[in-house]
Structures are given as structure tokens and as C-alpha cells.
Tab-separated table of C-alpha atoms in Angstrom:
chain	number	residue	atom	x	y	z
A	1	UNK	CA	0.000	0.000	0.000
A	2	UNK	CA	2.880	2.343	0.893
A	3	UNK	CA	4.510	1.647	-2.467
A	4	UNK	CA	1.266	2.447	-4.229
A	5	UNK	CA	0.898	5.802	-2.445
A	6	UNK	CA	4.514	6.635	-3.178
A	7	UNK	CA	4.006	5.844	-6.866
A	8	UNK	CA	0.922	8.093	-7.017
A	9	UNK	CA	2.910	11.005	-5.573
A	10	UNK	CA	5.709	10.557	-8.092
A	11	UNK	CA	3.210	10.388	-10.964
A	12	UNK	CA	1.456	13.576	-9.838
A	13	UNK	CA	4.810	15.313	-9.624
A	14	UNK	CA	5.510	14.547	-13.278
A	15	UNK	CA	2.264	16.340	-14.206
A	16	UNK	CA	3.256	19.635	-12.589
A	17	UNK	CA	4.211	22.439	-15.026
A	18	UNK	CA	7.741	23.743	-14.450
A	19	UNK	CA	9.193	27.151	-15.284
A	20	UNK	CA	11.108	25.637	-18.183
A	21	UNK	CA	7.882	24.182	-19.586
A	22	UNK	CA	6.272	27.627	-19.538
A	23	UNK	CA	9.269	29.210	-21.270
A	24	UNK	CA	9.127	26.606	-24.019
A	25	UNK	CA	5.447	27.190	-24.609
A	26	UNK	CA	5.923	30.948	-24.742
A	27	UNK	CA	8.705	30.583	-27.273
A	28	UNK	CA	6.563	28.367	-29.518
A	29	UNK	CA	3.676	30.851	-29.316
A	30	UNK	CA	5.898	33.766	-30.316
A	31	UNK	CA	7.112	31.913	-33.357
A	32	UNK	CA	3.585	31.119	-34.595
A	33	UNK	CA	1.670	34.114	-33.248
A	34	UNK	CA	0.281	35.076	-36.697
A	35	UNK	CA	-1.019	31.587	-37.426
A	36	UNK	CA	-2.574	31.393	-33.986
A	37	UNK	CA	-4.555	34.609	-34.209
A	38	UNK	CA	-5.807	34.314	-37.789
A	39	UNK	CA	-8.227	31.424	-38.458
A	40	UNK	CA	-7.313	29.506	-41.571
A	41	UNK	CA	-10.916	29.575	-42.798
A	42	UNK	CA	-10.750	33.304	-43.649
A	43	UNK	CA	-7.391	33.293	-45.397
A	44	UNK	CA	-7.812	34.621	-48.907
A	45	UNK	CA	-5.780	36.473	-51.468
A	46	UNK	CA	-6.530	40.050	-52.454
A	47	UNK	CA	-8.560	39.226	-55.627
A	48	UNK	CA	-10.857	36.884	-53.692
A	49	UNK	CA	-11.416	39.497	-50.980
A	50	UNK	CA	-12.144	42.188	-53.572
A	51	UNK	CA	-14.615	39.905	-55.347
A	52	UNK	CA	-16.433	39.107	-52.098
A	53	UNK	CA	-16.596	42.804	-51.198
A	54	UNK	CA	-17.946	43.602	-54.680
A	55	UNK	CA	-20.673	40.952	-54.440
A	56	UNK	CA	-21.689	42.157	-50.980
A	57	UNK	CA	-21.739	45.766	-52.164
A	58	UNK	CA	-23.948	44.983	-55.173
A	59	UNK	CA	-26.370	42.986	-53.011
A	60	UNK	CA	-26.599	45.831	-50.511
A	61	UNK	CA	-27.153	48.429	-53.252
A	62	UNK	CA	-29.868	46.260	-54.802
A	63	UNK	CA	-31.618	45.893	-51.457
A	64	UNK	CA	-31.399	49.635	-50.739
A	65	UNK	CA	-32.893	50.315	-54.171
A	66	UNK	CA	-35.893	48.123	-53.319
A	67	UNK	CA	-36.426	50.010	-50.055
A	68	UNK	CA	-36.006	53.439	-51.640
A	69	UNK	CA	-38.629	52.638	-54.284
A	70	UNK	CA	-41.365	51.622	-51.881
A	71	UNK	CA	-40.426	48.164	-50.646
A	72	UNK	CA	-40.317	47.169	-46.995
A	73	UNK	CA	-38.880	44.303	-44.959
A	74	UNK	CA	-35.908	42.064	-45.630
A	75	UNK	CA	-35.204	38.785	-47.428
A	76	UNK	CA	-31.835	37.089	-47.066
A	77	UNK	CA	-30.044	35.689	-50.119
A	78	UNK	CA	-29.608	32.303	-48.417
A	79	UNK	CA	-32.605	30.424	-47.020
A	80	UNK	CA	-32.390	27.963	-44.153
A	81	UNK	CA	-33.881	24.547	-44.923
A	82	UNK	CA	-36.038	24.673	-41.783
A	83	UNK	CA	-38.105	27.572	-43.158
A	84	UNK	CA	-40.766	27.568	-45.881
A	85	UNK	CA	-40.804	30.610	-48.151
A	86	UNK	CA	-44.192	31.636	-49.607
A	87	UNK	CA	-44.717	34.110	-52.471
A	88	UNK	CA	-48.009	35.738	-53.451
A	89	UNK	CA	-48.966	38.192	-56.188
A	90	UNK	CA	-51.998	39.380	-58.140
A	91	UNK	CA	-50.775	38.934	-61.737
A	92	UNK	CA	-53.492	40.959	-63.482
A	93	UNK	CA	-53.174	38.316	-66.247
A	94	UNK	CA	-50.232	35.963	-66.553
A	95	UNK	CA	-50.140	36.673	-70.307
A	96	UNK	CA	-50.311	33.138	-71.699
A	97	UNK	CA	-49.663	33.466	-75.432
A	98	UNK	CA	-49.591	37.283	-75.323
A	99	UNK	CA	-46.934	38.375	-72.800
A	100	UNK	CA	-44.406	35.559	-72.483
A	101	UNK	CA	-42.025	37.783	-70.516
A	102	UNK	CA	-44.334	37.484	-67.504
A	103	UNK	CA	-43.840	33.745	-67.144
A	104	UNK	CA	-40.090	34.172	-67.691
A	105	UNK	CA	-39.946	36.821	-64.966
A	106	UNK	CA	-42.024	34.710	-62.591
A	107	UNK	CA	-39.779	31.675	-63.036
A	108	UNK	CA	-36.732	33.869	-62.465
A	109	UNK	CA	-38.160	35.192	-59.184
A	110	UNK	CA	-39.031	31.703	-57.947
A	111	UNK	CA	-35.429	30.584	-58.438
A	112	UNK	CA	-33.779	33.781	-57.222
A	113	UNK	CA	-35.852	34.018	-54.031
A	114	UNK	CA	-35.794	30.241	-53.296
A	115	UNK	CA	-39.601	30.023	-53.195
A	116	UNK	CA	-41.227	26.868	-51.803
A	117	UNK	CA	-44.895	27.804	-52.325
A	118	UNK	CA	-46.253	29.962	-55.163
A	119	UNK	CA	-49.695	31.537	-54.761
A	120	UNK	CA	-51.356	33.919	-57.189
A	121	UNK	CA	-54.683	35.272	-58.318
A	122	UNK	CA	-56.188	36.943	-61.384
A	123	UNK	CA	-54.373	34.793	-63.910
A	124	UNK	CA	-57.148	35.612	-66.423
A	125	UNK	CA	-56.810	32.244	-68.120
A	126	UNK	CA	-59.417	29.641	-68.965
A	127	UNK	CA	-57.157	26.596	-68.642
A	128	UNK	CA	-59.480	24.549	-70.829
A	129	UNK	CA	-58.421	26.700	-73.778
A	130	UNK	CA	-54.650	26.187	-73.421
A	131	UNK	CA	-52.504	23.230	-74.386
A	132	UNK	CA	-50.225	23.681	-71.343
A	133	UNK	CA	-51.429	24.124	-67.797
A	134	UNK	CA	-49.944	26.572	-65.308
A	135	UNK	CA	-47.979	23.837	-63.587
A	136	UNK	CA	-46.407	22.834	-66.909
A	137	UNK	CA	-45.188	26.384	-67.539
A	138	UNK	CA	-44.014	27.103	-64.002
A	139	UNK	CA	-40.284	26.436	-63.367
A	140	UNK	CA	-39.879	23.668	-65.988
A	141	UNK	CA	-37.926	20.529	-65.040
A	142	UNK	CA	-38.670	21.068	-61.372
A	143	UNK	CA	-41.184	19.165	-59.254
A	144	UNK	CA	-44.491	20.922	-58.677
A	145	UNK	CA	-47.656	19.869	-56.943
A	146	UNK	CA	-50.667	22.125	-56.730
A	147	UNK	CA	-53.864	23.244	-58.386
A	148	UNK	CA	-55.395	25.952	-60.544
A	149	UNK	CA	-58.937	27.265	-60.829
A	150	UNK	CA	-60.858	29.750	-62.966
A	151	UNK	CA	-64.377	31.009	-63.428
A	152	UNK	CA	-66.608	28.565	-65.332
A	153	UNK	CA	-69.892	30.385	-64.746
A	154	UNK	CA	-71.713	31.593	-67.859
A	155	UNK	CA	-70.259	32.395	-71.280
A	156	UNK	CA	-66.686	33.650	-71.000
A	157	UNK	CA	-66.708	36.615	-73.389
A	158	UNK	CA	-64.323	38.960	-71.601
A	159	UNK	CA	-60.940	38.346	-69.957
A	160	UNK	CA	-62.114	39.859	-66.649
A	161	UNK	CA	-64.619	37.036	-66.371
A	162	UNK	CA	-62.013	34.299	-66.192
A	163	UNK	CA	-60.510	35.335	-62.865
A	164	UNK	CA	-58.303	32.470	-61.838
A	165	UNK	CA	-56.103	31.417	-58.928
A	166	UNK	CA	-53.005	29.213	-58.621
A	167	UNK	CA	-51.306	27.583	-55.643
A	168	UNK	CA	-48.461	25.107	-55.982
A	169	UNK	CA	-45.596	23.674	-54.002
A	170	UNK	CA	-42.162	23.662	-55.642
A	171	UNK	CA	-39.370	21.142	-55.120
A	172	UNK	CA	-39.103	19.487	-51.705
A	173	UNK	CA	-42.461	20.877	-50.546
A	174	UNK	CA	-44.281	18.550	-52.967
A	175	UNK	CA	-43.850	15.634	-50.559
A	176	UNK	CA	-45.865	17.467	-47.906
A	177	UNK	CA	-48.824	18.539	-50.057
A	178	UNK	CA	-51.901	16.713	-51.270
A	179	UNK	CA	-54.388	18.865	-53.236
A	180	UNK	CA	-57.994	18.060	-52.388
A	181	UNK	CA	-60.836	19.666	-54.345
A	182	UNK	CA	-58.672	22.518	-55.520
A	183	UNK	CA	-57.178	23.191	-52.091
A	184	UNK	CA	-53.652	22.346	-50.987
A	185	UNK	CA	-54.027	20.536	-47.683
A	186	UNK	CA	-52.219	18.160	-45.331
A	187	UNK	CA	-53.182	16.945	-41.836
A	188	UNK	CA	-51.509	19.835	-39.977
A	189	UNK	CA	-51.782	22.873	-42.238
A	190	UNK	CA	-54.336	24.072	-44.775
A	191	UNK	CA	-53.490	26.649	-47.435
A	192	UNK	CA	-56.020	28.607	-49.442
A	193	UNK	CA	-55.765	31.182	-52.232
A	194	UNK	CA	-58.610	33.683	-52.699
A	195	UNK	CA	-59.522	36.549	-54.987
A	196	UNK	CA	-62.681	38.380	-54.024
A	197	UNK	CA	-63.647	40.214	-57.249
A	198	UNK	CA	-64.729	43.854	-56.998
A	199	UNK	CA	-68.101	45.070	-58.161
A	200	UNK	CA	-67.667	46.942	-61.438
A	201	UNK	CA	-69.923	49.148	-63.537
A	202	UNK	CA	-68.287	48.080	-66.794
A	203	UNK	CA	-70.393	44.961	-67.224
A	204	UNK	CA	-69.408	41.405	-68.114
A	205	UNK	CA	-67.397	40.939	-64.933
A	206	UNK	CA	-66.755	37.906	-62.764
A	207	UNK	CA	-68.803	39.498	-59.969
A	208	UNK	CA	-71.860	39.926	-62.220
A	209	UNK	CA	-71.592	36.374	-63.503
A	210	UNK	CA	-71.498	35.056	-59.952
A	211	UNK	CA	-74.520	37.180	-59.119
A	212	UNK	CA	-76.483	35.696	-62.030
A	213	UNK	CA	-75.409	32.206	-60.980
A	214	UNK	CA	-76.631	32.624	-57.388
A	215	UNK	CA	-79.842	34.354	-58.465
A	216	UNK	CA	-80.599	31.307	-60.562
A	217	UNK	CA	-80.339	29.197	-57.402
A	218	UNK	CA	-82.601	31.498	-55.411
A	219	UNK	CA	-79.758	33.148	-53.466
A	220	UNK	CA	-80.055	36.951	-53.599
A	221	UNK	CA	-77.245	38.038	-51.294
A	222	UNK	CA	-74.215	39.741	-52.790
A	223	UNK	CA	-71.664	37.243	-54.163
A	224	UNK	CA	-68.903	38.597	-51.908
A	225	UNK	CA	-71.035	37.972	-48.818
A	226	UNK	CA	-71.656	34.397	-49.930
A	227	UNK	CA	-67.948	33.933	-50.628
A	228	UNK	CA	-66.910	35.141	-47.172
A	229	UNK	CA	-69.504	32.966	-45.400
A	230	UNK	CA	-68.482	29.873	-47.381
A	231	UNK	CA	-64.790	30.572	-46.771
A	232	UNK	CA	-65.184	31.000	-43.015
A	233	UNK	CA	-67.334	27.898	-42.788
A	234	UNK	CA	-64.532	25.930	-44.441
A	235	UNK	CA	-61.873	27.468	-42.183
A	236	UNK	CA	-63.933	26.777	-39.070
A	237	UNK	CA	-63.909	23.065	-39.803
A	238	UNK	CA	-60.160	23.078	-40.371
A	239	UNK	CA	-59.416	25.015	-37.190
A	240	UNK	CA	-61.683	22.860	-35.060
A	241	UNK	CA	-59.861	19.812	-36.462
A	242	UNK	CA	-56.587	21.273	-35.174
A	243	UNK	CA	-55.142	22.521	-38.467
A	244	UNK	CA	-53.222	25.738	-38.936
A	245	UNK	CA	-54.428	27.856	-41.858
A	246	UNK	CA	-52.650	30.108	-44.369
A	247	UNK	CA	-54.694	32.402	-46.623
A	248	UNK	CA	-53.151	34.381	-49.494
A	249	UNK	CA	-55.704	36.814	-50.829
A	250	UNK	CA	-56.639	39.899	-52.776
A	251	UNK	CA	-59.609	40.989	-50.691
A	252	UNK	CA	-60.486	44.184	-52.602
A	253	UNK	CA	-61.101	45.616	-49.151
A	254	UNK	CA	-58.790	46.742	-46.360
A	255	UNK	CA	-56.871	43.778	-44.937
A	256	UNK	CA	-56.939	45.388	-41.480
A	257	UNK	CA	-60.343	47.086	-41.215
A	258	UNK	CA	-62.384	45.183	-43.801
A	259	UNK	CA	-65.197	42.767	-43.052
A	260	UNK	CA	-63.174	39.682	-43.926
A	261	UNK	CA	-60.091	40.764	-41.943
A	262	UNK	CA	-62.211	41.549	-38.899
A	263	UNK	CA	-63.933	38.170	-38.957
A	264	UNK	CA	-60.666	36.309	-39.541
A	265	UNK	CA	-59.218	37.850	-36.376
A	266	UNK	CA	-62.023	36.357	-34.284
A	267	UNK	CA	-62.218	32.929	-32.682
A	268	UNK	CA	-61.911	30.162	-33.871
A	269	UNK	CA	-59.897	31.496	-36.843
A	270	UNK	CA	-57.423	33.709	-34.918
A	271	UNK	CA	-55.695	34.810	-38.127
A	272	UNK	CA	-53.640	37.918	-38.792
A	273	UNK	CA	-51.311	39.423	-41.398
A	274	UNK	CA	-48.084	37.387	-41.498
A	275	UNK	CA	-46.236	40.116	-43.406
A	276	UNK	CA	-46.768	42.569	-40.553
A	277	UNK	CA	-45.308	40.049	-38.109
A	278	UNK	CA	-42.241	39.577	-40.310
A	279	UNK	CA	-41.558	43.199	-41.269
A	280	UNK	CA	-42.816	44.954	-38.140
A	281	UNK	CA	-45.000	47.311	-40.192
A	282	UNK	CA	-48.424	47.225	-41.809
A	283	UNK	CA	-48.474	46.292	-45.497
A	284	UNK	CA	-48.713	49.315	-47.840
A	285	UNK	CA	-51.092	49.902	-50.739
A	286	UNK	CA	-51.248	46.819	-52.922
A	287	UNK	CA	-52.156	48.233	-56.349
A	288	UNK	CA	-49.875	50.831	-57.899
A	289	UNK	CA	-52.790	53.268	-58.291
A	290	UNK	CA	-54.490	52.293	-55.059
A	291	UNK	CA	-54.274	53.747	-51.568
A	292	UNK	CA	-55.467	50.851	-49.451
A	293	UNK	CA	-53.749	47.619	-48.427
A	294	UNK	CA	-56.038	45.038	-50.042
A	295	UNK	CA	-53.583	42.167	-50.566
A	296	UNK	CA	-51.569	40.122	-48.068
A	297	UNK	CA	-50.947	36.666	-46.588
A	298	UNK	CA	-52.902	35.731	-43.469
A	299	UNK	CA	-51.986	32.955	-41.051
A	300	UNK	CA	-53.400	31.427	-37.882
A	301	UNK	CA	-51.835	32.052	-34.469
A	302	UNK	CA	-50.075	28.672	-34.249
A	303	UNK	CA	-47.668	29.520	-37.071
A	304	UNK	CA	-44.163	30.815	-36.399
A	305	UNK	CA	-43.032	33.613	-38.701
A	306	UNK	CA	-39.345	34.443	-39.124
A	307	UNK	CA	-37.634	37.794	-39.538
A	308	UNK	CA	-37.464	37.313	-43.311
A	309	UNK	CA	-40.424	38.914	-45.051
A	310	UNK	CA	-40.595	41.375	-47.905
A	311	UNK	CA	-43.182	43.584	-49.579
A	312	UNK	CA	-41.632	44.537	-52.918
A	313	UNK	CA	-42.098	47.675	-55.031
A	314	UNK	CA	-44.793	47.561	-57.690
A	315	UNK	CA	-42.367	47.102	-60.587
A	316	UNK	CA	-40.739	44.018	-59.094
A	317	UNK	CA	-43.240	41.325	-60.109
A	318	UNK	CA	-45.285	40.608	-63.236
A	319	UNK	CA	-48.533	42.434	-62.485
A	320	UNK	CA	-49.734	45.804	-61.214
A	321	UNK	CA	-49.789	44.653	-57.585
A	322	UNK	CA	-46.918	44.127	-55.174
A	323	UNK	CA	-45.107	40.829	-54.619
A	324	UNK	CA	-45.355	39.487	-51.064
A	325	UNK	CA	-42.838	36.998	-49.671
A	326	UNK	CA	-42.823	35.586	-46.133
A	327	UNK	CA	-41.081	32.735	-44.319
A	328	UNK	CA	-42.897	30.338	-41.987
A	329	UNK	CA	-41.221	27.771	-39.752
A	330	UNK	CA	-41.510	24.237	-41.115
A	331	UNK	CA	-41.889	22.961	-37.550
A	332	UNK	CA	-45.017	25.075	-37.009
A	333	UNK	CA	-46.391	24.048	-40.403
A	334	UNK	CA	-45.938	20.314	-40.129
A	335	UNK	CA	-45.600	19.701	-36.410
């Protein structure tokens, strides 16, 4: 036992740091002080540093240009895989066969902004009259899963009658989506795209066709009232089943003070503007000639919104409305 204790003491003594050990370490540090202080991961030659500074400067100037011309919010160039990025715009006609640049611009934005879900309204296309559907034209050679819809009521004599909405997942999001009756839905989140048409005095509008349709069925309320009641009835079932809900819409009424916005804020819907949560400010006027915020993306209170959200200037997209982009946590979407 005594030998064991003696051996332990000798071993501990060999572990003690002597003055000579410290001098040796100090000498080694002095010789390699530059290597020690500068991480190898940021070593770069002058051309590489100048290129990186140039790229960063151009990105910053581009972002400042968007803000100076009426945009608000922020969208990072790189997107984390744990966030789902949603884009919404009123196209005021996607220009199938007449304005091909619109589809080219849209596909460019989807790639540049790393969009996972594309939502739009007012495509002004009767898809029965085209050889290619919207999903065929959208980001070719990439997986898509979604649905399109358009007005089929009455004789379509004028482009304003066609209306039309589109919602589709792009790329990896396709595995989480199953369209049911024109609505993208999975067990934990329901997404809906809506365009409530305005009442117009020009005649031959979508609103007037819907009015004739409901009058023929003995329903004499305004079509927009019927639309809101049907929409909220659908959402009520989803919310009571435990689903979160996302609604991208052109309401043609104020998205803060309007009838639909007010009812969406009530129980059991508990929905609010996701863009305001992301940017910290109310969304501005949607149409370039308008004064009211009539377009946005709503979401229920169980969704987690990140700091990345952007309301772009009017010239940025393909229509006469603004482009809206917001990020939602995948964990809050899919549980």
C-alpha cells in the first residue's frame, strides 16, 4: 500500500508544469503568433477578398434600391432549410400566349428568391383553352404539386370574367402537399388562395356572372357575402380539427379594417397578417394606383413567422400589384 501511495505522488509530480515548460510554450507561441490569431478559414488572397466585397456591395445596393422605391422588410439571399418561403402576387393576367415575358420573370423570381410555395390570383386564363397548364409552364424541369382554378360560370366573353387562382408547391415541398378539391391541404396545415372580385360598372365581370349564378339558385345576397360565409365555414372546420391555416388573398377591401379581416381575427380562426409580423409594419397599398392595403398573406396564431419577409415595389413582379414573400417555420407548419 505504501509503495502504491509513493508511486501516485511521483506520478502527480511529473504532471506539474515547471518554469522551463512555460518558457518553451511561450517561445513556440511567439514563433507562430500570426497563425494562432488568424483562423485559416478566412485566409484569402486580395482578388478573392475584392470579389467578395464587390458581391456584398452589389447585393446591398440592390436591397437599398428596393427600399427606396417603396419596398419594406428584408429577405436574405440564403434560405435555411427549416423555413418555408411563400410568395403571393396578383398577376393581373399571366399573359399566356400574349406576354411571355411574364412567365419568364415569374420563373426567375421563384429561383432567385428560393420560393417553396407559389400563390397567385387573377391569372385571367381559362385553362381549358390552353394546351399547357400553369404547372407545366411554371419552373420547368422542377417538381411541382398544386392546383389551378378559374371562373366557369356563364359564357366567357371577356378576360375579366375568367378570374383564376393558382397555388403550388415547388421542389421538396411537394412531398408534404396533397391537393384536395382545388385546395392544398395536409393533416396539420391548410393553405387557401382567394380573390374576391370587386363590383364593377363596366359589365361582363366575374362578380356579375357570380350574381347571375346565385340568383338562378334562389340566393339573392351579394356574391362577396356568400364567398366570405363559405370561406369561413370551411376554415372553421379546419381550425376545429386542429389545423393551422394560411390564406393568401386579394380581398379588394382593407386587410386590417375590412369585413373579412375583422372576422378572420375572431375565434376560432385567430388569423392575422403574417407580413406585418415579419416586417414589423403594416403592409402598404397593394395596387400601384391604389391607396389601401387590399392584398396580403394571413396565417393562424399557431404559425411561427421568421424575420425574413418582404413587400416589394410595384415594378418588381409581373402584375400591377406588389409581390409578397414571407417565411414560416416548417416545424409550425408540419408539427
